[in-house]
Coordinates of C-alpha atoms in Angstrom, one line a residue:
Chain X
M1 CA 36.5 -27.1 22.0
R2 CA 38.5 -23.9 22.9
P3 CA 39.3 -23.3 26.6
N4 CA 37.5 -20.0 26.8
L5 CA 34.4 -21.6 25.4
L6 CA 34.7 -24.4 28.0
K7 CA 35.0 -21.7 30.7
R8 CA 31.7 -20.2 29.6
L9 CA 29.8 -23.5 30.1
T10 CA 28.2 -23.3 33.5
P11 CA 27.0 -26.4 35.3
Q12 CA 23.4 -25.2 34.6
M13 CA 24.1 -25.2 30.9
L14 CA 25.7 -28.6 31.0
G15 CA 22.7 -29.9 32.8
K16 CA 20.4 -28.5 30.1
V17 CA 22.6 -30.2 27.4
A18 CA 22.4 -33.5 29.3
L19 CA 18.7 -33.1 29.7
F20 CA 18.2 -32.4 26.0
V21 CA 20.3 -35.5 25.0
F22 CA 18.2 -37.6 27.5
A23 CA 15.0 -36.0 26.1
L24 CA 16.0 -37.0 22.6
F25 CA 16.9 -40.5 23.7
V26 CA 13.4 -40.9 25.3
F27 CA 11.8 -39.3 22.2
T28 CA 13.6 -41.8 20.0
F29 CA 12.7 -44.7 22.3
A30 CA 9.1 -43.6 22.3
L31 CA 9.1 -43.6 18.5
V32 CA 10.5 -47.1 18.4
L33 CA 7.8 -48.3 20.8
L34 CA 5.1 -46.5 18.8
K35 CA 6.4 -47.9 15.6
E36 CA 6.1 -51.5 16.9
G37 CA 2.8 -50.8 18.6
A38 CA 1.4 -49.2 15.5
K39 CA 1.4 -52.5 13.8
E40 CA -1.6 -53.4 16.0
F41 CA -2.9 -49.9 16.7
G42 CA -2.9 -49.2 13.0
P43 CA -5.6 -51.7 12.0
F44 CA -7.6 -50.5 15.0
V45 CA -7.5 -47.0 13.7
R46 CA -8.3 -48.0 10.2
N47 CA -11.0 -50.6 10.9
F48 CA -12.6 -49.7 14.3
L49 CA -12.2 -45.9 14.2
D50 CA -12.8 -46.1 10.4
V51 CA -10.1 -43.6 9.6
N52 CA -9.7 -44.4 5.9
N53 CA -9.9 -41.1 4.0
V54 CA -8.6 -37.6 4.1
A55 CA -11.7 -36.1 5.8
N56 CA -11.9 -38.4 8.7
A57 CA -8.1 -38.5 9.1
L58 CA -8.3 -34.7 9.5
G59 CA -11.1 -35.0 12.0
F60 CA -9.3 -37.8 13.9
G61 CA -6.0 -35.7 14.2
W62 CA -8.1 -32.7 15.3
L63 CA -10.0 -34.6 18.0
F64 CA -6.9 -36.5 19.1
A65 CA -5.1 -33.1 19.7
Y66 CA -8.1 -31.9 21.8
A67 CA -7.8 -35.1 23.9
V68 CA -4.1 -34.8 24.6
M69 CA -4.2 -31.0 24.6
S70 CA -1.2 -30.8 22.2
G71 CA -0.5 -31.2 18.5
S72 CA 3.1 -32.6 18.6
P73 CA 2.4 -36.0 20.1
V74 CA -0.4 -36.5 17.6
A75 CA 1.8 -35.6 14.7
A76 CA 4.5 -38.0 15.9
I77 CA 2.0 -40.8 16.3
T78 CA 0.6 -40.1 12.8
L79 CA 4.1 -40.7 11.4
T80 CA 4.3 -44.1 13.1
L81 CA 0.9 -45.0 11.7
L82 CA 2.1 -44.0 8.2
D83 CA 5.2 -46.1 8.8
A84 CA 3.0 -49.1 9.7
N85 CA 0.9 -48.5 6.5
A86 CA -2.2 -47.8 8.6
L87 CA -2.4 -44.4 6.8
N88 CA -1.4 -43.3 3.3
H89 CA 0.5 -40.1 2.7
A90 CA -2.6 -38.0 2.1
E91 CA -4.3 -39.3 5.2
A92 CA -1.2 -38.8 7.3
F93 CA -0.9 -35.2 6.0
A94 CA -4.5 -34.5 6.8
M95 CA -4.1 -36.0 10.3
I96 CA -1.1 -33.8 11.0
N97 CA -2.9 -30.8 9.7
G98 CA -5.8 -31.7 12.0
S99 CA -3.4 -32.0 15.0
R100 CA -2.4 -28.4 14.6
L101 CA -6.0 -27.2 14.3
G102 CA -6.7 -29.1 17.6
A103 CA -3.6 -27.9 19.3
S104 CA -4.5 -24.2 19.2
F105 CA -7.7 -25.0 21.0
I106 CA -6.0 -25.4 24.4
V107 CA -5.1 -21.7 24.6
L108 CA -8.7 -20.7 24.0
F109 CA -9.9 -23.4 26.4
I110 CA -7.7 -22.1 29.2
G111 CA -9.0 -18.6 28.5
F112 CA -12.6 -19.9 28.6
V113 CA -11.9 -21.5 32.0
Y114 CA -10.5 -18.2 33.3
T115 CA -13.6 -16.4 32.0
L116 CA -15.8 -18.9 34.0
R117 CA -13.7 -18.0 37.0
G118 CA -14.7 -14.4 36.6
R119 CA -11.8 -13.0 34.6
E120 CA -12.6 -10.5 31.9
R121 CA -13.3 -12.3 28.7
K122 CA -11.2 -10.0 26.5
A123 CA -8.2 -10.3 28.8
S124 CA -8.3 -14.0 29.0
M125 CA -9.2 -15.0 25.4
S126 CA -8.1 -12.3 23.0
T127 CA -4.6 -13.7 22.1
G128 CA -5.8 -17.3 22.3
L129 CA -8.7 -16.7 19.9
L130 CA -6.5 -14.7 17.6
S131 CA -3.9 -17.5 17.4
L132 CA -6.6 -20.1 16.8
I133 CA -8.3 -18.1 14.0
V134 CA -4.9 -17.3 12.4
T135 CA -4.1 -21.1 12.5
Q136 CA -7.5 -22.1 11.1
T137 CA -7.3 -19.6 8.2
T138 CA -3.8 -20.7 7.2
Y139 CA -3.9 -24.4 7.8
I140 CA -7.2 -25.1 6.0
P141 CA -6.0 -23.6 2.7
A142 CA -2.6 -25.2 3.3
L143 CA -4.5 -28.6 3.6
F144 CA -5.6 -28.3 0.0
L145 CA -2.3 -26.9 -1.3
G146 CA -0.4 -29.7 0.5
L147 CA -2.6 -32.5 -0.8
W148 CA -2.0 -31.2 -4.3
L149 CA 1.8 -30.9 -3.7
L150 CA 1.8 -34.5 -2.3
R151 CA 0.0 -35.8 -5.4
M152 CA 2.5 -34.0 -7.7
G153 CA 5.3 -35.6 -5.8
W154 CA 7.7 -32.8 -6.5
L155 CA 9.2 -32.9 -3.0
D156 CA 9.7 -36.7 -2.9
A157 CA 13.3 -36.5 -3.8
L158 CA 14.2 -34.0 -1.1
Q159 CA 15.2 -36.2 1.8
L160 CA 17.1 -35.9 5.1
T161 CA 18.2 -39.2 6.6
Q162 CA 20.0 -40.0 9.8
A163 CA 23.6 -41.2 9.4
S164 CA 23.8 -45.0 9.2
E165 CA 26.1 -45.0 12.2
V166 CA 23.5 -43.3 14.3
S167 CA 20.7 -45.7 13.3
S168 CA 23.1 -48.6 14.0
V169 CA 23.6 -47.3 17.5
F170 CA 19.9 -46.8 18.0
D171 CA 19.2 -50.4 16.8
L172 CA 21.9 -51.7 19.1
I173 CA 20.3 -50.0 22.1
F174 CA 16.6 -50.3 21.4
D175 CA 16.3 -53.6 19.5
P176 CA 17.0 -55.8 22.6
I177 CA 14.6 -53.7 24.7
T178 CA 11.7 -53.9 22.2
G179 CA 12.4 -57.5 21.5
F180 CA 12.1 -58.3 25.2
L181 CA 8.9 -56.2 25.6
L182 CA 7.3 -57.8 22.5
G183 CA 8.0 -61.2 24.1
W184 CA 6.0 -60.3 27.1
L185 CA 3.4 -57.7 26.2
P186 CA 0.8 -57.3 23.5
R187 CA 1.5 -54.6 20.9
W188 CA -1.3 -52.3 22.0
V189 CA 0.3 -52.1 25.5
I190 CA 3.6 -51.2 23.8
F191 CA 1.8 -48.5 21.8
G192 CA 0.5 -47.1 25.1
M193 CA 3.9 -47.2 26.6
G194 CA 5.3 -45.4 23.6
F195 CA 2.6 -42.8 23.9
L196 CA 3.4 -42.1 27.5
A197 CA 7.1 -42.0 26.7
L198 CA 6.4 -39.5 24.0
L199 CA 4.5 -37.2 26.3
F200 CA 7.4 -37.6 28.8
S201 CA 10.0 -36.7 26.2
F202 CA 8.1 -33.6 25.2
S203 CA 7.9 -32.4 28.8
L204 CA 11.7 -33.1 29.1
L205 CA 12.3 -31.2 25.8
D206 CA 10.3 -28.2 27.2
R207 CA 12.6 -28.1 30.2
S208 CA 15.8 -28.6 28.4
L209 CA 15.4 -26.0 25.6
P210 CA 17.3 -22.7 26.1
K211 CA 15.4 -19.7 27.4
V212 CA 14.9 -17.5 24.4
N213 CA 15.4 -13.9 25.5
L214 CA 14.1 -11.2 23.2
E215 CA 14.5 -8.4 25.7
E216 CA 18.1 -7.6 24.6
T217 CA 17.3 -7.8 20.9
G218 CA 15.8 -5.4 18.4
F219 CA 12.4 -6.7 19.2
S220 CA 12.4 -5.5 22.8
G221 CA 9.9 -2.8 21.9
M222 CA 7.3 -5.3 20.7
A223 CA 4.6 -3.8 22.9
R224 CA 5.0 -0.2 21.6
I225 CA 6.7 -0.4 18.2
L226 CA 5.0 -1.4 15.0
Y227 CA 7.2 -3.9 13.1
R228 CA 6.9 -4.9 9.5
P229 CA 4.8 -8.1 9.3
F230 CA 7.5 -10.0 7.4
F231 CA 10.0 -9.5 10.2
T232 CA 7.7 -10.5 13.0
F233 CA 6.8 -13.5 10.8
L234 CA 10.5 -14.5 10.7
L235 CA 10.9 -13.8 14.4
G236 CA 8.0 -16.1 15.2
A237 CA 9.5 -18.8 13.0
I238 CA 13.0 -18.5 14.5
V239 CA 11.8 -18.4 18.1
T240 CA 9.6 -21.5 17.5
T241 CA 12.5 -23.4 16.0
F242 CA 13.9 -23.4 19.5
T243 CA 10.8 -23.7 21.6
M244 CA 8.9 -26.0 19.1
S245 CA 5.6 -24.8 20.6
V246 CA 3.5 -21.9 19.4
S247 CA 2.0 -21.2 22.9
L248 CA 5.6 -21.2 24.4
S249 CA 6.7 -18.8 21.7
V250 CA 3.8 -16.4 22.4
S251 CA 4.6 -16.6 26.1
I252 CA 8.2 -15.5 25.4
L253 CA 6.7 -12.1 24.3
V254 CA 5.2 -11.5 27.8
P255 CA 8.3 -10.1 29.5
L256 CA 8.6 -7.6 26.7
S257 CA 5.5 -5.8 27.9
V258 CA 5.3 -4.3 31.4
R259 CA 1.5 -4.1 31.2
G260 CA 1.0 -7.5 29.5
Y261 CA -0.1 -6.0 26.2
I262 CA 1.1 -6.6 22.7
R263 CA 0.3 -4.7 19.5
R264 CA -2.4 -6.2 17.3
E265 CA -0.1 -5.5 14.3
N266 CA 2.7 -7.6 15.6
I267 CA 1.0 -10.7 17.0
I268 CA -0.6 -12.0 13.8
P269 CA 2.5 -12.5 11.6
Y270 CA 4.4 -13.8 14.7
V271 CA 1.8 -16.6 15.1
M272 CA 2.0 -17.3 11.4
G273 CA 5.7 -17.8 11.5
A274 CA 5.5 -19.9 14.7
N275 CA 2.9 -22.1 13.0
I276 CA 5.5 -23.3 10.5
T277 CA 8.5 -24.2 12.6
T278 CA 6.3 -25.8 15.3
F279 CA 6.8 -28.8 13.0
V280 CA 10.5 -29.1 13.7
D281 CA 10.0 -31.9 16.3
T282 CA 7.7 -33.8 13.8
L283 CA 10.4 -33.4 11.2
I284 CA 13.0 -34.8 13.6
A285 CA 10.6 -37.7 14.3
A286 CA 10.3 -38.4 10.5
V287 CA 14.2 -38.5 10.2
L288 CA 14.4 -40.8 13.2
L289 CA 11.8 -43.1 11.8
G290 CA 13.9 -43.4 8.6
N291 CA 10.8 -43.3 6.5
P292 CA 11.2 -41.1 3.4
G293 CA 7.4 -40.8 2.9
A294 CA 7.0 -39.5 6.5
F295 CA 9.7 -36.9 5.9
T296 CA 8.0 -35.7 2.7
V297 CA 4.6 -35.4 4.4
V298 CA 6.1 -33.2 7.1
L299 CA 8.1 -31.1 4.6
V300 CA 5.0 -30.6 2.5
E301 CA 3.0 -29.6 5.6
M302 CA 5.7 -26.9 6.5
L303 CA 6.0 -25.7 2.9
S304 CA 2.3 -25.4 2.3
V305 CA 1.7 -23.5 5.5
A306 CA 4.7 -21.3 4.8
L307 CA 3.4 -20.6 1.2
I308 CA -0.1 -19.7 2.3
S309 CA 1.3 -17.4 5.1
L310 CA 3.7 -15.7 2.8
L311 CA 1.0 -15.2 0.2
I312 CA -1.2 -13.6 2.8
I313 CA 1.6 -11.4 4.1
G314 CA 2.8 -10.4 0.7
L315 CA -0.5 -9.8 -1.1
A316 CA -3.4 -9.3 1.2
Y317 CA -2.0 -8.6 4.7
S318 CA -4.0 -5.5 5.6
P319 CA -7.4 -6.9 4.6
Y320 CA -6.6 -10.2 6.3
E321 CA -5.5 -8.4 9.5
R322 CA -8.7 -6.3 9.5
W323 CA -10.8 -9.3 8.9
I324 CA -9.2 -11.4 11.6
L325 CA -9.4 -8.6 14.2
G326 CA -13.0 -8.0 13.2
V327 CA -13.9 -11.6 13.7
V328 CA -12.1 -11.8 17.1
N329 CA -13.8 -8.6 18.2
R330 CA -17.3 -9.8 17.3
L331 CA -16.7 -13.2 19.0
L332 CA -15.5 -11.6 22.2
N333 CA -18.3 -9.0 22.3
R334 CA -21.1 -11.5 21.6
P335 CA -21.2 -14.5 23.9
I336 CA -23.7 -16.3 21.7
L337 CA -21.4 -16.1 18.7
L338 CA -18.5 -17.3 20.8
A339 CA -20.6 -20.2 22.0
W340 CA -21.5 -21.1 18.4
Y341 CA -17.9 -20.8 17.3
M342 CA -16.7 -23.2 20.1
F343 CA -19.6 -25.5 19.3
G344 CA -18.4 -25.4 15.7
I345 CA -14.8 -26.2 16.3
V346 CA -15.8 -29.2 18.4
G347 CA -18.6 -30.3 16.1
I348 CA -16.7 -30.0 12.8
P349 CA -14.1 -32.7 13.6
I350 CA -16.8 -35.0 14.9
V351 CA -18.7 -34.6 11.7
L352 CA -15.5 -35.2 9.7
M353 CA -15.1 -38.5 11.5
L354 CA -18.4 -39.6 10.1
F355 CA -17.3 -39.4 6.5
Chain D
M1 CA 10.9 29.0 11.3
R2 CA 12.6 28.8 7.9
W3 CA 10.3 27.4 5.1
L4 CA 11.4 26.1 1.8
I5 CA 8.6 26.4 -0.8
S6 CA 9.3 24.8 -4.1
T7 CA 7.7 24.8 -7.5
D8 CA 8.2 22.8 -10.7
G9 CA 5.8 25.1 -12.5
T10 CA 2.7 23.0 -11.9
E11 CA -0.6 24.1 -10.5
R12 CA -0.2 21.8 -7.5
S13 CA 3.0 23.5 -6.5
E14 CA 1.2 26.9 -6.5
R15 CA -1.6 25.3 -4.4
A16 CA 0.9 24.0 -1.9
A17 CA 2.6 27.4 -1.7
G18 CA -0.7 29.1 -1.2
F19 CA -1.6 26.6 1.6
A20 CA 1.8 27.1 3.3
G21 CA 1.3 30.9 3.1
Q22 CA -1.3 30.9 5.8
F23 CA 1.3 29.6 8.3
L24 CA 3.9 32.3 7.6
R25 CA 4.1 34.9 10.3
F26 CA 5.5 38.2 9.4
G27 CA 8.8 38.9 11.3
E28 CA 8.9 35.3 12.7
D29 CA 9.1 33.1 9.6
Q30 CA 11.3 33.2 6.6
A31 CA 10.5 31.7 3.2
I32 CA 12.9 30.6 0.5
L33 CA 11.3 30.0 -2.9
L34 CA 12.9 27.3 -5.0
G35 CA 12.2 26.8 -8.7
I36 CA 13.0 23.3 -9.9
L37 CA 13.9 23.4 -13.6
S38 CA 13.9 20.8 -16.3
D39 CA 14.3 21.1 -20.1
E40 CA 10.6 21.7 -20.7
N41 CA 9.4 23.8 -17.8
Q42 CA 11.6 26.9 -17.7
E43 CA 8.8 29.3 -18.7
S44 CA 6.2 27.8 -16.4
V45 CA 8.5 27.7 -13.4
E46 CA 9.3 31.4 -13.9
H47 CA 5.6 32.2 -14.2
S48 CA 4.8 30.0 -11.1
M49 CA 7.6 31.6 -9.0
N50 CA 6.2 35.0 -9.7
A51 CA 2.7 33.9 -8.7
I52 CA 4.0 32.4 -5.5
T53 CA 6.1 35.4 -4.7
G54 CA 2.9 37.4 -4.6
Q55 CA 1.4 35.0 -2.0
I56 CA 4.4 34.9 0.4
T57 CA 6.0 38.3 -0.1
K58 CA 5.8 39.2 3.6
A59 CA 8.2 36.3 4.5
L60 CA 10.2 35.8 1.3
V61 CA 13.9 36.1 1.9
K62 CA 15.4 34.3 -1.2
R63 CA 14.5 33.2 -4.7
T64 CA 16.6 30.5 -6.3
T65 CA 16.5 27.7 -8.9
R66 CA 18.0 24.3 -9.2
R67 CA 18.2 21.9 -12.2
E68 CA 17.9 18.5 -10.5
P69 CA 15.3 15.8 -9.9
I70 CA 12.6 17.2 -7.6
S71 CA 13.3 15.4 -4.4
E72 CA 17.1 15.9 -4.7
A73 CA 16.7 19.6 -5.4
I74 CA 14.4 20.1 -2.4
E75 CA 16.7 18.0 -0.1
A76 CA 19.8 19.8 -1.3
E77 CA 18.3 23.3 -0.9
A78 CA 16.8 22.4 2.5
Q79 CA 20.2 21.3 3.7
A80 CA 22.0 24.3 2.3
E81 CA 19.6 26.8 3.8
Q82 CA 19.0 24.9 7.0
V83 CA 15.3 25.1 6.7
D84 CA 12.8 23.8 9.2
V85 CA 10.0 22.9 6.8
A86 CA 10.0 21.9 3.1
V87 CA 6.7 22.3 1.3
Y88 CA 5.8 20.0 -1.6
G89 CA 2.6 19.9 -3.7
S90 CA 2.1 16.2 -4.3
R91 CA 0.5 14.6 -7.3
G92 CA -0.9 11.9 -5.0
R93 CA 0.3 8.7 -6.4
H94 CA -0.6 5.6 -4.3
G95 CA -1.0 1.9 -4.6
I96 CA 0.6 0.2 -7.6
T97 CA 1.5 3.5 -9.3
S98 CA 3.5 4.6 -6.3
L99 CA 5.2 1.2 -6.1
L100 CA 6.2 1.4 -9.8
L101 CA 7.0 5.1 -10.2
G102 CA 7.9 5.9 -6.7
S103 CA 6.5 8.8 -4.7
V104 CA 8.4 12.0 -4.4
A105 CA 6.4 12.9 -1.3
A106 CA 7.2 9.5 0.3
R107 CA 10.9 9.9 -0.5
L108 CA 11.0 13.4 0.9
A109 CA 9.1 12.2 4.0
H110 CA 11.5 9.4 4.5
D111 CA 14.9 11.0 3.6
S112 CA 14.5 14.7 4.4
A113 CA 16.3 16.0 7.5
C114 CA 13.7 18.7 8.0
S115 CA 9.9 18.5 8.5
V116 CA 7.9 18.1 5.3
L117 CA 4.5 19.6 4.5
I118 CA 2.8 17.6 1.7
V119 CA -0.3 19.2 0.1
R120 CA -2.6 17.6 -2.4
D121 CA -5.8 18.9 -4.0
Q122 CA -7.1 22.3 -3.1
P123 CA -7.3 22.4 0.7
P124 CA -9.6 24.8 2.5
P125 CA -8.2 27.2 5.2
V126 CA -7.1 25.4 8.3
T127 CA -9.5 25.6 11.2
R128 CA -8.8 22.2 12.8
I129 CA -5.5 20.3 13.1
L130 CA -5.2 16.6 14.0
V131 CA -1.9 15.8 15.7
C132 CA -1.0 12.1 16.2
I133 CA 0.7 11.5 19.5
S134 CA 2.9 8.5 20.3
L135 CA 4.3 7.6 23.7
S136 CA 7.8 8.3 22.5
P137 CA 9.7 11.3 23.9
R138 CA 10.1 12.4 20.3
R139 CA 6.5 13.5 20.3
Q140 CA 7.7 16.8 21.8
A141 CA 8.9 18.0 18.4
T142 CA 5.5 17.1 16.8
I143 CA 3.6 19.0 19.5
E144 CA 5.8 22.0 19.3
M145 CA 5.4 22.1 15.5
T146 CA 1.6 21.7 15.8
G147 CA 1.5 24.6 18.3
K148 CA 3.3 26.9 15.9
L149 CA 1.0 26.0 13.0
A150 CA -2.1 26.4 15.2
Q151 CA -0.8 29.8 16.5
A152 CA -0.4 31.0 12.9
T153 CA -3.9 30.0 11.8
G154 CA -5.9 30.2 15.1
A155 CA -6.9 26.6 14.5
E156 CA -8.1 24.3 17.3
V157 CA -6.2 21.0 17.8
V158 CA -7.2 17.5 18.4
A159 CA -4.5 15.3 19.9
L160 CA -5.0 11.7 18.9
H161 CA -3.5 8.6 20.4
V162 CA -4.3 5.2 18.9
M163 CA -4.1 2.1 21.1
S164 CA -3.7 -1.1 19.1
Q165 CA -2.7 -3.3 22.0
L166 CA -4.3 -6.6 23.0
P167 CA -3.8 -8.4 26.3
I168 CA -1.2 -11.1 26.0
T169 CA -1.4 -12.4 29.6
D170 CA -4.5 -13.5 31.4
T171 CA -3.7 -11.1 34.3
A172 CA -3.5 -8.0 32.0
S173 CA -6.1 -5.4 32.8
T174 CA -8.3 -4.6 29.8
S175 CA -9.8 -1.4 31.1
P176 CA -7.1 0.9 29.6
L177 CA -7.9 -0.8 26.3
T178 CA -11.4 0.5 26.2
M179 CA -10.9 3.9 27.9
T180 CA -11.8 7.2 26.4
A181 CA -9.2 10.0 26.5
E182 CA -10.9 11.6 29.5
Q183 CA -11.0 8.4 31.4
A184 CA -7.4 7.7 30.6
I185 CA -6.4 11.2 31.9
S186 CA -8.4 10.9 35.1
G187 CA -7.2 7.3 35.6
G188 CA -3.6 8.5 35.1
T189 CA -2.7 5.8 32.5
V190 CA 0.5 6.2 30.5
E191 CA -1.6 7.3 27.5
G192 CA -3.6 9.6 29.7
K193 CA -0.5 11.3 31.0
A194 CA 1.0 11.8 27.5
L195 CA -2.3 13.3 26.3
Q196 CA -2.6 15.6 29.3
E197 CA 1.0 16.8 28.8
T198 CA 0.2 17.5 25.2
V199 CA -3.0 19.5 26.0
E200 CA -1.1 21.5 28.7
Q201 CA 1.8 22.2 26.4
L202 CA -0.5 23.5 23.7
A203 CA -2.5 25.5 26.2
A204 CA 0.7 27.2 27.3
M205 CA 1.1 28.3 23.6
G206 CA -2.5 29.7 23.7
I207 CA -4.1 26.9 21.8
T208 CA -7.3 25.0 22.5
A209 CA -6.6 21.3 22.3
R210 CA -8.9 18.3 22.8
P211 CA -7.5 14.8 23.6
L212 CA -8.8 11.8 21.8
I213 CA -8.0 8.0 22.1
R214 CA -9.1 5.5 19.5
H215 CA -8.7 1.8 19.8
G216 CA -7.8 -0.4 16.9
L217 CA -5.1 -0.7 14.2
V218 CA -3.0 2.5 14.2
L219 CA -3.2 3.1 10.4
D220 CA -6.9 2.4 10.1
E221 CA -7.9 4.4 13.1
T222 CA -5.8 7.4 12.1
L223 CA -7.1 7.5 8.6
D224 CA -10.7 7.0 9.8
E225 CA -10.3 10.0 12.2
V226 CA -8.8 12.3 9.6
E227 CA -11.5 11.3 7.1
S228 CA -14.4 11.8 9.5
G229 CA -13.2 14.8 11.4
S230 CA -13.0 17.5 8.7
Y231 CA -9.4 18.4 9.5
G232 CA -7.5 21.0 7.5
L233 CA -4.1 19.5 8.4
M234 CA -2.7 16.4 10.0
V235 CA 0.6 16.5 11.9
I236 CA 2.5 13.3 12.5
G237 CA 6.0 12.2 13.6
A238 CA 8.4 10.9 11.0
H239 CA 9.5 7.2 10.7
A240 CA 12.9 7.4 12.2
P241 CA 15.3 4.6 13.2
L242 CA 15.8 4.0 16.9
K243 CA 19.3 4.5 18.1
N244 CA 19.5 1.4 20.3
I245 CA 18.0 -1.0 17.7
P246 CA 20.2 -1.9 14.7
W247 CA 18.4 -2.1 11.4
S248 CA 15.3 -0.6 13.1
A249 CA 14.5 1.5 10.0
W250 CA 14.1 -1.8 8.1
L251 CA 12.4 -3.7 10.9
M252 CA 9.8 -1.1 11.7
E253 CA 6.6 -0.3 9.9
D254 CA 6.7 3.1 8.2
V255 CA 3.3 4.4 9.4
A256 CA 4.1 8.0 8.2
R257 CA 4.5 6.7 4.7
D258 CA 1.4 4.6 4.9
I259 CA -0.6 7.6 6.1
L260 CA 0.9 9.8 3.4
L261 CA -0.1 7.4 0.6
N262 CA -3.6 7.0 1.9
T263 CA -4.9 10.4 2.8
R264 CA -5.8 13.5 0.8
C265 CA -5.6 15.7 3.9
P266 CA -2.6 18.1 3.9
L267 CA 0.1 16.3 6.0
M268 CA 3.0 17.7 8.0
I269 CA 5.6 15.1 8.8
V270 CA 7.8 16.3 11.7

């Protein structure tokens, strides 16, 4: 490292780096625990919860994300279930897809709570509802495209694996710990510990990631300038590569607007881009698990969402934009429609679980 | 103002010249007539130039010809003569045709250093002008141009601002997002102040102007207003890169071009 670069490293930055390394360590440990625990949790999911086809895997991922109010932990757990052969590739793909559909609900739910507390419905729910509908309208077609891509197997050969030295170090550290725990605790408890460790690792990751600052970039005028959809799409994808969370990426836009507004034209492609790279942590989990099938599933998920989003942006962006905004407007202006919509997005995954 | 009126010998060029003629004020405006020649159109250009000369005699200061592609000829002459407005009678290509063949009007609107008046069809005399107002300080030039055009025709002006914002924080107030122009002006919002300044500036030029706010997508609301409001002319600011943002011309949406390709109303791009 050059001396001038060393000088620029502040203690705060070094602290962030250390926290990030620690977060990755906890994340990896959580995956190891989940992998071991999944050997018992897997049959429970398959036999007791009856998750044994694409439809109910989708519903299960969707509801699971509602329960934990986030998609990333559900996606990581899905990969460990795939690794334990509790799910096949198509079911894992559908469950991860469902986890994203469920993850967007939290923004809407928070807005709904604000509304109950007397805030204006439009102020509280507009962006959340918009994000949710953009996610639904891209992920549902992406589900069918992805299942087809998985069946074709075109992406199976494309793999990213961790270096054998790295996996040896991980084995050296984690094997004795898991061996000790397995001697004392049942696997379902280990799965639970893994789950808690996973949530803890995500909270550490949130705190360790660098603060993305758009104020000094060409996108500082987000609130008043109309950007081309393709560029805001790319921006959403790039920002989310660092934040790993769609809601965090959207919150990064807040300082750009003094009055707390954003242009309708800019938010839709931004969310579309964010919806792709939000899988970066799941992709890392797949590499850490060392399961080629898991990597393919996540890659297909990212690729199919990206293809659907690019098709919309390239071929039918204006009608899509008008349609989305029309739906959001109608839902916000008619409480009965909003109630039916919310009832639907809770009811549909429950119905899917019955298949 | 110095006007460049061009003809390639087509009927639409003559229509555009006739339309521009109503804005020419004797003693204040100067018009340059440019014939754009090709191998096939020499006779029709000569005939067209004579017809147009009859329409703009009071302001005509120069007649000239160039043998270049249309947009290049107009740009070169506009630059050489330091004109303020170039007039072009557009064929009105849009959609796939415009993508494949290109649009001279769009190229002029994008590349030209001066303002461009694009005329399609056979427009009626101008009695009502729609001016689209942004919150950028550059709107001053657009307002000033609108004022001059309204003075020449005695038209009334509607100053439109479109708000396409959505609240992104739960603490953001939504009331400015539903306000009418009158409410925004009395409430002293940023949009209200911009509209009030516009109305006052136009009033100082002796023009009656009415402020208007619409809420929705900028392109859709602007097109809807111009379609439904029986306007004789629409005035908008050009898509120009921002000095402090590198690559901004590529990053930003070209609303002026989108409006140009989607309206039949005569359009002045400032």
